[in-house]
mmCIF file of C-alpha atoms in Angstrom:
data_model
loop_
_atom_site.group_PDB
_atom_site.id
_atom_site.type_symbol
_atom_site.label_atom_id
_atom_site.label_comp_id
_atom_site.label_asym_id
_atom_site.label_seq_id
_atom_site.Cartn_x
_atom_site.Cartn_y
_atom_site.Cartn_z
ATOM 1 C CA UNK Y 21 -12.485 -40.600 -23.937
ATOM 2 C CA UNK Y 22 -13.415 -43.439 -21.938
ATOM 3 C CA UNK Y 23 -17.174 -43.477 -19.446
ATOM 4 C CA UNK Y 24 -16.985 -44.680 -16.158
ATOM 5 C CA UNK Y 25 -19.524 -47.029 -16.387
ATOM 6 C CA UNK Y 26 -19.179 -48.917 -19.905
ATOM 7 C CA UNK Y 27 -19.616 -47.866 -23.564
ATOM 8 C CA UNK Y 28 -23.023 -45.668 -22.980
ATOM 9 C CA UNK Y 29 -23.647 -43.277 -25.754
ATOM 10 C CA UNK Y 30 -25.882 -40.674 -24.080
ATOM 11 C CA UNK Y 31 -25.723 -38.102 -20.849
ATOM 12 C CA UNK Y 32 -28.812 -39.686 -19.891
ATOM 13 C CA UNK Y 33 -27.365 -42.969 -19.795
ATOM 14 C CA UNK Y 34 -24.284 -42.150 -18.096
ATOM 15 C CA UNK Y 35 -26.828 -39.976 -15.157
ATOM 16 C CA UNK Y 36 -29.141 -43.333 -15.001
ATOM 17 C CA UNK Y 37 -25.909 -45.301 -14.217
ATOM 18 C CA UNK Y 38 -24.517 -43.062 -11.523
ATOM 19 C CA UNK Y 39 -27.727 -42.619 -9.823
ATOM 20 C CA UNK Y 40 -26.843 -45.445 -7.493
ATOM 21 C CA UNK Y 41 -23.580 -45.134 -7.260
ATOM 22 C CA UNK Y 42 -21.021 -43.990 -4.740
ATOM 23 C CA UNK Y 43 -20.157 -40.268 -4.713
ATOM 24 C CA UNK Y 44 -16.561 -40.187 -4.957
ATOM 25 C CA UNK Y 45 -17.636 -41.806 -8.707
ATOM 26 C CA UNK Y 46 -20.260 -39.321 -8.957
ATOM 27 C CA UNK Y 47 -17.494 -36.414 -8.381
ATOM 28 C CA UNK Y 48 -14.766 -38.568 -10.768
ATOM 29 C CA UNK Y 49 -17.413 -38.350 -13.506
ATOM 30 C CA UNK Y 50 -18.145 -34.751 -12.995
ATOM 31 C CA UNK Y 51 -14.412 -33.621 -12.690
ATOM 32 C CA UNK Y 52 -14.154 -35.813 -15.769
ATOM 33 C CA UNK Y 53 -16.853 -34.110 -18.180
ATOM 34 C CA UNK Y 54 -17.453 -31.180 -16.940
ATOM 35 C CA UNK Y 55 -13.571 -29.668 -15.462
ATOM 36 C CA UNK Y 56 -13.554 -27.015 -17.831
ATOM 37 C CA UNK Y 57 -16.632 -25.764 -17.179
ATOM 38 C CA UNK Y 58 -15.947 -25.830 -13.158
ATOM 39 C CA UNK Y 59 -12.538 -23.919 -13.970
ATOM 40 C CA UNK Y 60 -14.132 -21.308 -15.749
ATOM 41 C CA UNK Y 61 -17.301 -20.484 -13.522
ATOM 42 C CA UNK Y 62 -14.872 -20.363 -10.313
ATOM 43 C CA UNK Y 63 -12.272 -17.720 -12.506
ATOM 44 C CA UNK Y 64 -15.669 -15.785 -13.369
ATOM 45 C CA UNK Y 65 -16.885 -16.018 -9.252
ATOM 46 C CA UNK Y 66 -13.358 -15.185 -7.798
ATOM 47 C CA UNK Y 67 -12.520 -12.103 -10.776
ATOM 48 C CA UNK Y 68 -15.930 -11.071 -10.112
ATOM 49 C CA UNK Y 69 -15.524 -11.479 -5.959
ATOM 50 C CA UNK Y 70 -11.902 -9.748 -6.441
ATOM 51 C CA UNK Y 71 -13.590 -6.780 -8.816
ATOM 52 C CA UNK Y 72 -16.438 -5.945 -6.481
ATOM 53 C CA UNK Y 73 -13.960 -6.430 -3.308
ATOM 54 C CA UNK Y 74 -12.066 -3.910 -5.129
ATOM 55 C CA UNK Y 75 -14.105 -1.550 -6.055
ATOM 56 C CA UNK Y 76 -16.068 -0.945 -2.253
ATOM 57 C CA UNK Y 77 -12.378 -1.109 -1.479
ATOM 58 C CA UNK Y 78 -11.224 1.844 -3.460
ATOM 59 C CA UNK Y 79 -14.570 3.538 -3.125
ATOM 60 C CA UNK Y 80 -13.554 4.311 0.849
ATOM 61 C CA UNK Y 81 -11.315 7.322 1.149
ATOM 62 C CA UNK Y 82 -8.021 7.206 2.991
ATOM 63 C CA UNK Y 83 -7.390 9.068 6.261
ATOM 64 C CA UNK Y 84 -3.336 9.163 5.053
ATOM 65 C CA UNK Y 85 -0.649 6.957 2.302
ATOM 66 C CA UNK Y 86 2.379 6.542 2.996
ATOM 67 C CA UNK Y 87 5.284 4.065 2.074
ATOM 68 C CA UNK Y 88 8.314 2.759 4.294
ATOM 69 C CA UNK Y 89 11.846 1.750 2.585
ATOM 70 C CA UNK Y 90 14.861 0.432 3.864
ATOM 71 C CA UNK Y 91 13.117 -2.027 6.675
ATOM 72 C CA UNK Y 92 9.522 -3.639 6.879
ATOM 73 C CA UNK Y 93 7.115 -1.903 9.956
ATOM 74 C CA UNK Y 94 6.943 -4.019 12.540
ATOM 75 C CA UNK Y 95 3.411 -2.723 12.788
ATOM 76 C CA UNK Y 96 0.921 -4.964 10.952
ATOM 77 C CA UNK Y 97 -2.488 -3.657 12.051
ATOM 78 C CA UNK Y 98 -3.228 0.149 11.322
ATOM 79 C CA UNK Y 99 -6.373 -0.111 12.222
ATOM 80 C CA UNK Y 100 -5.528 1.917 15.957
ATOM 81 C CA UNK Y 101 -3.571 4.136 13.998
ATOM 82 C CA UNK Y 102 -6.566 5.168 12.143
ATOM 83 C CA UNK Y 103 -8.598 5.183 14.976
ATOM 84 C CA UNK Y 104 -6.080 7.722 16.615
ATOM 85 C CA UNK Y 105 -6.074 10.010 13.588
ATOM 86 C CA UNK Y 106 -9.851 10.225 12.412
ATOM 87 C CA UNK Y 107 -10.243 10.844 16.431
ATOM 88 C CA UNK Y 108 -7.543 14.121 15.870
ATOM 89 C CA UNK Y 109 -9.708 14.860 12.523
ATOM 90 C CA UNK Y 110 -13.186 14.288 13.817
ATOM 91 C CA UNK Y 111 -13.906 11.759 11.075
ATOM 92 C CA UNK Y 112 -16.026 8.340 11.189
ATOM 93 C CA UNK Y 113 -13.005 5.672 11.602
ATOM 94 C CA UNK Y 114 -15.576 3.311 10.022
ATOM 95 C CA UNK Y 115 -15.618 5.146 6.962
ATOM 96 C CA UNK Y 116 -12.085 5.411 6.221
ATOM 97 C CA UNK Y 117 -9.713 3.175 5.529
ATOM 98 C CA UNK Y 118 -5.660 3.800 6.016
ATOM 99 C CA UNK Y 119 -2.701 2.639 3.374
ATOM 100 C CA UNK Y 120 0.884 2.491 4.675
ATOM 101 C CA UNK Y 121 2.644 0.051 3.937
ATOM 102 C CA UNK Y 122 6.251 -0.830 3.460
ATOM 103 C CA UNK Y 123 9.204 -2.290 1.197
ATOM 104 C CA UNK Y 124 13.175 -3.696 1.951
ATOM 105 C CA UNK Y 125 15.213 -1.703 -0.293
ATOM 106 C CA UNK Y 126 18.494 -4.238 -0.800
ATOM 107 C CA UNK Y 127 21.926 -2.881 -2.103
ATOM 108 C CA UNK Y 128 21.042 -4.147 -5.867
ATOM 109 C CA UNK Y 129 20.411 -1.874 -8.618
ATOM 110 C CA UNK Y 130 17.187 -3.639 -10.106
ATOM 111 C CA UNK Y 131 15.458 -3.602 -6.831
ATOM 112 C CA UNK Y 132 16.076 0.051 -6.273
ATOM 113 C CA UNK Y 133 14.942 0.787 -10.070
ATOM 114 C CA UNK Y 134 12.011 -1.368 -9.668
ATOM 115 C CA UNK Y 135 11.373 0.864 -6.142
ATOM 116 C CA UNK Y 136 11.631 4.066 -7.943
ATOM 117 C CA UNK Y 137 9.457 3.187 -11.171
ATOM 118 C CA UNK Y 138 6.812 1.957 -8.643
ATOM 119 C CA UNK Y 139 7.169 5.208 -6.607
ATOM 120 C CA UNK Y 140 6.940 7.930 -9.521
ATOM 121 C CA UNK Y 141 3.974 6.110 -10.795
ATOM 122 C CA UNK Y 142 2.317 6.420 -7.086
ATOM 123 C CA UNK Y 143 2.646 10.108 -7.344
ATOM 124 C CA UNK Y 144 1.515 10.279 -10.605
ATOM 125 C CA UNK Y 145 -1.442 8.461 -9.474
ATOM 126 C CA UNK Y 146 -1.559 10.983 -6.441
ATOM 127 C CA UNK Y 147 -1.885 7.372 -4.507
ATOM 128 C CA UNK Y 148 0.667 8.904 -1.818
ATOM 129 C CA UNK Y 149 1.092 10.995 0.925
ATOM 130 C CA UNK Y 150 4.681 10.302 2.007
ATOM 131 C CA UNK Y 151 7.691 8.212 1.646
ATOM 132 C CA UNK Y 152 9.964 7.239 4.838
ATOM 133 C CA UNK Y 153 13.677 6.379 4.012
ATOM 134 C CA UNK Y 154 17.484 6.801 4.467
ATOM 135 C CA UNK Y 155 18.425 10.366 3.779
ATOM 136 C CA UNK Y 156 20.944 9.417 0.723
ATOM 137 C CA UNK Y 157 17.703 7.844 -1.115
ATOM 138 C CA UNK Y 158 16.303 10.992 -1.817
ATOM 139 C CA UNK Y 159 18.938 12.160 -3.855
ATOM 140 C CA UNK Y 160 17.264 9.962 -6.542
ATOM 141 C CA UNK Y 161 14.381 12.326 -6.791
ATOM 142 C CA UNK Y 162 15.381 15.456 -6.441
ATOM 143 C CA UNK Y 163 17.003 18.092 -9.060
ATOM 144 C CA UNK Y 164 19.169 20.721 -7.863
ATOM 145 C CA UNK Y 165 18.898 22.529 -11.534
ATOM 146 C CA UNK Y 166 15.182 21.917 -12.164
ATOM 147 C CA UNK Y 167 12.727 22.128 -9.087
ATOM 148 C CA UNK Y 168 9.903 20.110 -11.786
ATOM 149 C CA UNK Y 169 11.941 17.670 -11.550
ATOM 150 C CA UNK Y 170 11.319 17.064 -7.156
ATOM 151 C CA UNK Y 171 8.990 14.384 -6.712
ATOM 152 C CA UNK Y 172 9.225 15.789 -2.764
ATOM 153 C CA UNK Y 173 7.585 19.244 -1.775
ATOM 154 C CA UNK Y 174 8.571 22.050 0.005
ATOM 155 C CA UNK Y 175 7.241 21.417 3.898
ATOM 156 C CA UNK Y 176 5.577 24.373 4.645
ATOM 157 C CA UNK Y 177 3.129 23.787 1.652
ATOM 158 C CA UNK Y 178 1.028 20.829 3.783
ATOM 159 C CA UNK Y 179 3.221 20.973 6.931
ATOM 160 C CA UNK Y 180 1.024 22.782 9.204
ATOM 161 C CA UNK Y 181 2.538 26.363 10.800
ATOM 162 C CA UNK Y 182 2.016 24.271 14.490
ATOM 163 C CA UNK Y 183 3.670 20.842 13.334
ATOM 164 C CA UNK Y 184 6.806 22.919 11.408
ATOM 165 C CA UNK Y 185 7.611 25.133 14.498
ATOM 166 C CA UNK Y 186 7.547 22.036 16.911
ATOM 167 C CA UNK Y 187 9.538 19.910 14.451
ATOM 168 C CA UNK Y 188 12.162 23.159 13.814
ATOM 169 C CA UNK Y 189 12.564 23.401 17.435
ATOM 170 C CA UNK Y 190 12.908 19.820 17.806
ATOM 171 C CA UNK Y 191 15.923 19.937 14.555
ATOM 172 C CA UNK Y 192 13.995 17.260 12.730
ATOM 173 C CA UNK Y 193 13.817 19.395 9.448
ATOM 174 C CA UNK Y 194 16.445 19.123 6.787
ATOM 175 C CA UNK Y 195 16.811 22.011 3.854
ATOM 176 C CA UNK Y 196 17.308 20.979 0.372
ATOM 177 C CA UNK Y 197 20.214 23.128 -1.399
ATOM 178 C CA UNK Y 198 19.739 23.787 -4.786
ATOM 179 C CA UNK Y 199 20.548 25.979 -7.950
ATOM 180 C CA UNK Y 200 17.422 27.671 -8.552
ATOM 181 C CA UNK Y 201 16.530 29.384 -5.267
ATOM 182 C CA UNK Y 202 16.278 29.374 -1.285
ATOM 183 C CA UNK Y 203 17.187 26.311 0.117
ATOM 184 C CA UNK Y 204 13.852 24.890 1.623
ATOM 185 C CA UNK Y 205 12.767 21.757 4.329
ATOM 186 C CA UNK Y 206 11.833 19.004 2.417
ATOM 187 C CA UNK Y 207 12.876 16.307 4.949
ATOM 188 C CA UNK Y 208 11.911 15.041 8.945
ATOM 189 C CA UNK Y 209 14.011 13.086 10.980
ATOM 190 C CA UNK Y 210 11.623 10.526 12.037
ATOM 191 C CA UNK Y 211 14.689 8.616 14.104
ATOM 192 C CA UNK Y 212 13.876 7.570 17.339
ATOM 193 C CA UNK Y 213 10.734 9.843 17.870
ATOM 194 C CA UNK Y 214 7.637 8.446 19.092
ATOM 195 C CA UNK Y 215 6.251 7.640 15.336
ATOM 196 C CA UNK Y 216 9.284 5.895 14.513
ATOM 197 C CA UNK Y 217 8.615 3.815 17.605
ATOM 198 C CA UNK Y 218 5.173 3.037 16.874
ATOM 199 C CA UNK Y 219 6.503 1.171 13.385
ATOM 200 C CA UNK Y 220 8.445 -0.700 15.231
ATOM 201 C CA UNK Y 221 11.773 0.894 13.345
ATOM 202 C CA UNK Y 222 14.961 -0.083 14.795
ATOM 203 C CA UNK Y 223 17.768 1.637 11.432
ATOM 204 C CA UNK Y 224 19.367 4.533 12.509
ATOM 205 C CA UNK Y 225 18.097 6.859 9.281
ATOM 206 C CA UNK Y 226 15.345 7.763 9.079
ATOM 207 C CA UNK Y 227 13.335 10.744 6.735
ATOM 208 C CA UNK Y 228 10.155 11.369 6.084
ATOM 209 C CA UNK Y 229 9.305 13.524 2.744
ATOM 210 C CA UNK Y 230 6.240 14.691 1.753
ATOM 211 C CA UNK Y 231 5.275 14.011 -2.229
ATOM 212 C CA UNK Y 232 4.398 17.118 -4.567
ATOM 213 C CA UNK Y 233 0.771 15.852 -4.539
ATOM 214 C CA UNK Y 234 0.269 14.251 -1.398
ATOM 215 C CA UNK Y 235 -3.700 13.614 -1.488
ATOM 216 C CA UNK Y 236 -4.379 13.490 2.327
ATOM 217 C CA UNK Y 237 -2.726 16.840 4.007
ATOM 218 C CA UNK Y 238 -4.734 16.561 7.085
ATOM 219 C CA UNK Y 239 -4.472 12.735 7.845
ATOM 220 C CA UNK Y 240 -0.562 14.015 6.841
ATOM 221 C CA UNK Y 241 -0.593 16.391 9.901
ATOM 222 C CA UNK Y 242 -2.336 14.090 12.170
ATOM 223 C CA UNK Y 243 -0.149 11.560 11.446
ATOM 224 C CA UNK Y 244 2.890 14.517 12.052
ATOM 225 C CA UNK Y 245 1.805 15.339 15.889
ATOM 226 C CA UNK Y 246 2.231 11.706 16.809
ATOM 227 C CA UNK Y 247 6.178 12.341 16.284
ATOM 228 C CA UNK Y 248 5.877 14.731 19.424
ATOM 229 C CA UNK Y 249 3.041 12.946 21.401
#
């Protein structure tokens, strides 16, 4: 590999050389000698940056998780949402954080695999609260032969008594009819209620189901009196 300045043999040599000269030569020589080192101390900063980022991150519990299909949320900043709901729950908004987020779900059979796989393993994870979709989506996760099979609860077991009665009156809840028992509300028409406005939503179908392990039934309920308010 060629120096910069001549045939010198020695680091020392190469340093006395540069001493004097311009820094754009000083950088060349640097880049030129040392790159691999420089690539592999700024991995180690930015894993390490990412890891601790991560960890405080994940180390703040949510108020509620929930996941939007079908049409991205027009609402970007959740931090007044969470403001609203650790208000309703008498928590510390600034220790909480808030996770809903949302995904297109396109008319192609890899996409809506890829959609499902990542969903089951959320609720394995017990990393969600609640998904928000077109009615005929839920059909995917729901058995009408084997109820552990439903990746969606029953309502009334973290729908509050207050929030079911308004949202019965209202006719936002939807019974699921199956082979094995009762038929029982496992869906809420979010369309064109104040929550759905709030998103920013403008499709026409819109469900909200509550997942067999939804961590956060509280922020859950909060979050369900803001489809009245």
């Amino acid at each position: 590999m060629a120096r910069i300045y001549g045939d010198e043999v020695t680091g020392k040599d190469q340093w006395r050389k540069l001493k004097g000269a311009p820094f754009k030569d000083k950088i060349a020589y640097i880049w030129e000698y040392y790159h691999i080192h420089i690539i592999v101390i700024i991995s180690v900063v930015v894993f390490a940056v990412s890891m601790i980022h991560s960890i405080i991150y994940n180390s703040i519990p949510n108020v509620v998780q929930g996941e939007f299909y079908s049409e991205e949320i027009l609402k970007e900043d959740m931090d007044d949402l969470k403001e609203i709901l650790c208000e309703k729950l008498g928590y510390d908004p600034k220790k909480y954080h808030i996770e809903i987020s949302s995904s297109v779900a396109m008319p192609d059979a890899q996409q809506i695999y890829t959609l499902q796989q990542k969903l089951i393993a959320r609720i394995a994870a017990q990393d969600l609260d609640f998904l928000a979709a077109p009615e005929a989506y839920y059909s995917l996760f729901m058995s009408e032969d084997d109820p552990d099979s439903n990746a969606f609860a029953d309502l009334r077991t973290f729908v509050s008594e207050e929030n079911m009665a308004r949202l019965e009156a209202e006719g936002r809840i939807r019974y699921f009819e199956n082979n094995y028992g009762e038929p029982f509300p496992y869906l809420i028409d979010l369309t064109d209620s104040e929550l759905y406005r709030y998103f920013g939503l403008f499709f026409n179908d819109c469900y909200m189901a509550v997942t067999v392990n939804a961590p956060h039934p509280d922020g859950l309920n909060a979050l369900l009196e803001l489809v009245h308010d």
